[in-house]
Tab-separated table of C-alpha atoms in Angstrom:
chain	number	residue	atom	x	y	z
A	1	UNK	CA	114.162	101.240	122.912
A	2	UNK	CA	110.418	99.953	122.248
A	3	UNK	CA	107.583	102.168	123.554
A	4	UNK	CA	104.464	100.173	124.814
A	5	UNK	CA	101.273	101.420	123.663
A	6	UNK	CA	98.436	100.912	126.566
A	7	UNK	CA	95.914	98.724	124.478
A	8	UNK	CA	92.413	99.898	122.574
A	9	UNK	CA	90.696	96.981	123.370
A	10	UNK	CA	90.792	96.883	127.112
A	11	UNK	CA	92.056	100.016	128.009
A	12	UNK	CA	94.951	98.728	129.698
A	13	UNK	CA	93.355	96.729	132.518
A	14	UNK	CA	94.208	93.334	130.741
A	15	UNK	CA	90.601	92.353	130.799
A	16	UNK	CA	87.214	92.604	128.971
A	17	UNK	CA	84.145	92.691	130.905
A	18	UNK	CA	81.075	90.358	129.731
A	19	UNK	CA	78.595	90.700	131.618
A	20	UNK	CA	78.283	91.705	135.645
A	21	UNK	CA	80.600	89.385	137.210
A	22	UNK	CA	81.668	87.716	134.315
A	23	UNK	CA	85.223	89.185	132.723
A	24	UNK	CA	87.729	87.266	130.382
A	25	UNK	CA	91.408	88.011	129.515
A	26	UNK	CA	91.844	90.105	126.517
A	27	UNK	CA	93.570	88.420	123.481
A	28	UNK	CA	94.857	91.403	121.889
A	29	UNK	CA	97.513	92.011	124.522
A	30	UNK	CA	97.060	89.022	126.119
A	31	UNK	CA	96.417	90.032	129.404
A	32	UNK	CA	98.679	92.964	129.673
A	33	UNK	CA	96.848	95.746	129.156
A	34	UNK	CA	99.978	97.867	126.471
A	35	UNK	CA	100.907	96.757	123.193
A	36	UNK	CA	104.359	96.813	122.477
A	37	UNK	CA	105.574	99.034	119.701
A	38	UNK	CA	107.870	97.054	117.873
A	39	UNK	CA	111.340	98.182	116.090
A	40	UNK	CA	112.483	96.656	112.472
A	41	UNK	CA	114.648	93.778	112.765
A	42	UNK	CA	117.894	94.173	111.173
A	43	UNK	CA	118.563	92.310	108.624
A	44	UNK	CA	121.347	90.704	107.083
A	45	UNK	CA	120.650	92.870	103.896
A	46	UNK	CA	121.001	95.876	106.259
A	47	UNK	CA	124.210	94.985	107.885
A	48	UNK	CA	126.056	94.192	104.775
A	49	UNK	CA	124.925	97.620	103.305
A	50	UNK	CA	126.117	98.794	106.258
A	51	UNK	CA	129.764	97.470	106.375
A	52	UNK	CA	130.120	98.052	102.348
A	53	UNK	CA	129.386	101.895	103.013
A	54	UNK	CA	132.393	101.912	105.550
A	55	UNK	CA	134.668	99.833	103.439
A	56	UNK	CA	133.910	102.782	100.882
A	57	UNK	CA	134.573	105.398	102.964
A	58	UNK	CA	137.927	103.580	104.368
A	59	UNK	CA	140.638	104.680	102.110
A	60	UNK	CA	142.707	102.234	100.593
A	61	UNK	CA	146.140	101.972	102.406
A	62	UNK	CA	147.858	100.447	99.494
A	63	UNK	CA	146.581	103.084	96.868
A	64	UNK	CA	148.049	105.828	99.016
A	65	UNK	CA	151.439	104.551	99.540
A	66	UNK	CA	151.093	103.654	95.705
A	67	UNK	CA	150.410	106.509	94.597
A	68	UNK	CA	152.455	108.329	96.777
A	69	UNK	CA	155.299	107.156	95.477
A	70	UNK	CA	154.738	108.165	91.754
């Protein structure tokens, strides 16, 4: 789950004050007022890592009735 981060630039209202009566949106959180912490994006690298590693730890069904048999 992402945590949002409330942002630097506005202080979370969403808006940067110019002048008196004159305020714009702020671009760094466009108007929202957190940042969003974002998470890594799994790759396709990581999921093929990931289903090698269990593969490995599987054991073989044929090498134990093979050897079981010896």
């Amino acid at each position: 789950m992402s945590q949002t981060i409330p942002c630097p630039s506005c202080g979370g209202s969403g808006m940067l004050r110019l002048g008196d009566q004159s305020f714009r949106t702020c671009l760094d959180c466009l108007g929202q007022g957190q940042i969003p912490g974002f998470e890594p994006a799994t790759t396709t690298g990581v999921v093929l890592t990931e289903a090698r590693t269990q593969l490995r730890a599987e054991p073989c069904i044929k090498d134990a009735s093979a050897s079981a048999a010896r």
